[in-house]
Amino acid sequence: MLKAVILIGGPQKGTRFRPLSFEVPKPLFPVAGVPMIQHHIEACAQVPGMQEILLIGFYQPDEPLTQFLEAAQQEFNLPVRYLQEFAPLGTGGGLYHFRDQILAGGPEAFFVLNADVCSDFPLNAMLAAHRQDRHPFLLLGTTANRTQSLNYGCIVENPQTHEVLHYVEKPSTFISDIINCGIYLFSPDALKPLRDVFQRNQQDGQLEDSPGLWPGAGTIRLEQDVFSALAGQGQIYVYLTDGIWSQIKSAGSALYASRLYLGRYEFTHPERLAKHTPGGPQIRGNVYIHPTAKVAPSAVLGPNVSIGKGVTVGEGVRLRESIVLHGATLQEHTCVLHSIVGWGSTVGRWARVEGTPNDPNPNDPRARMDSESLFKDGKLLPAITILGCRVRIPAEVLILNSIVLPHKELSRSFTNQIIL
């Protein structure tokens, strides 16, 4: 028996993903046509023996999240439950707080996946490696070049046994070209070190004249409090993958993840990819079109385009490397490149919206890792274009490297500015 836990964070996190996370929780943002965490759930559901999938986070269980959970249970015929933390507890605190729920039924092991990663999720391969040589912690790792490795948790392994000898989260100098993918397989024994961290936090934070539990004791960081502390003690091992992987921290990385998932659809979900048909739009490369979208026959779409529910694409529209969210309208002869068009937005005739390509590829030394804020010294940094909800872009407007927030009508061209 197996279980899976998906760590979805909370509204206080994902600030680099704003304004996209204002409309829906970040884990439900559509990437390649489906909510971000649906890719995780699909991968978990394909593991033989999977009995339950738990989501742990600090989001309020609002209507969109509840509807998603109900739909996921029906589609995958698996219990999918959400466990809400009483406070943000870090990457390990929720696991310890809900340990009884995780261990209920006696699973032999459980997967732990961060919601904001894109991967082909080699879970079956990780399970096979775990069963061959059982240890409390098995981490999924991949390689990065020396420059980009500094943006991630770095792993020093024994090349013969794959034991993790040293672990440093975002080091200041080069440690290793093996980085942590944020995907794990834990045995039930893995919760014992989390208990030790909780008790140590309790002892360190409790005042002598303050009876009861110290509220901060429940905050546990897997990477710093557990992996770094236990490295080299024969408890943590790494499974290396050469498959696709990236983080989803900002709008630019969402487009990159969409491209990776659309590429995988050729093998995993070919039915999701649009086909070129007589009398239909011209399809170039991998394109997802929601069945309710209306696309004019003269439109040219692709590569790497995702079109959401109820979208209208007019005659002569050109779309490339973009995500168009539900209810948006692209009027005649619009050109949208490297951009995300927000919910309910309207882009007028002959308007051009173009963002700066930003591929957070850990193996590209020239890639810009989008760990920075959207703003610096009060100025908007050049980034992917985001058209906010209910924005109308009139005809013959050129927008470059801008973020347009809701409830504004544009009447001229903007470059590297933010419209408040």
Coordinates of C-alpha atoms in Angstrom, one line a residue, residues 36-44 46-47 113-115 117-126 140 182-183 241 244-245 261 264:
M36 CA -0.8 22.5 -12.2
I37 CA -1.2 19.8 -9.5
Q38 CA -3.3 17.6 -11.8
H39 CA 0.0 16.6 -13.5
H40 CA 1.1 15.4 -10.0
I41 CA -2.1 13.5 -9.3
E42 CA -2.1 11.8 -12.7
A43 CA 1.4 10.6 -12.1
C44 CA 0.6 9.3 -8.6
Q46 CA -0.5 5.5 -12.2
V47 CA 1.6 4.0 -9.5
L113 CA 5.8 16.2 -4.1
N114 CA 6.1 19.9 -4.1
A115 CA 3.3 21.5 -6.1
V117 CA 7.6 21.6 -9.9
C118 CA 7.2 20.4 -13.4
S119 CA 8.5 16.9 -14.1
D120 CA 7.8 13.6 -15.8
F121 CA 7.6 12.2 -12.3
P122 CA 9.5 8.9 -12.5
L123 CA 7.7 7.6 -9.4
N124 CA 7.7 3.9 -10.4
A125 CA 11.4 4.0 -10.9
M126 CA 11.9 5.6 -7.5
L140 CA 14.8 12.7 -6.8
G182 CA 11.5 18.5 -4.7
I183 CA 10.1 15.0 -5.3
T241 CA 16.8 11.3 -13.5
I244 CA 12.2 16.9 -17.8
W245 CA 12.2 19.1 -14.7
Y261 CA 4.2 19.2 -20.6
R264 CA 5.1 15.1 -23.1

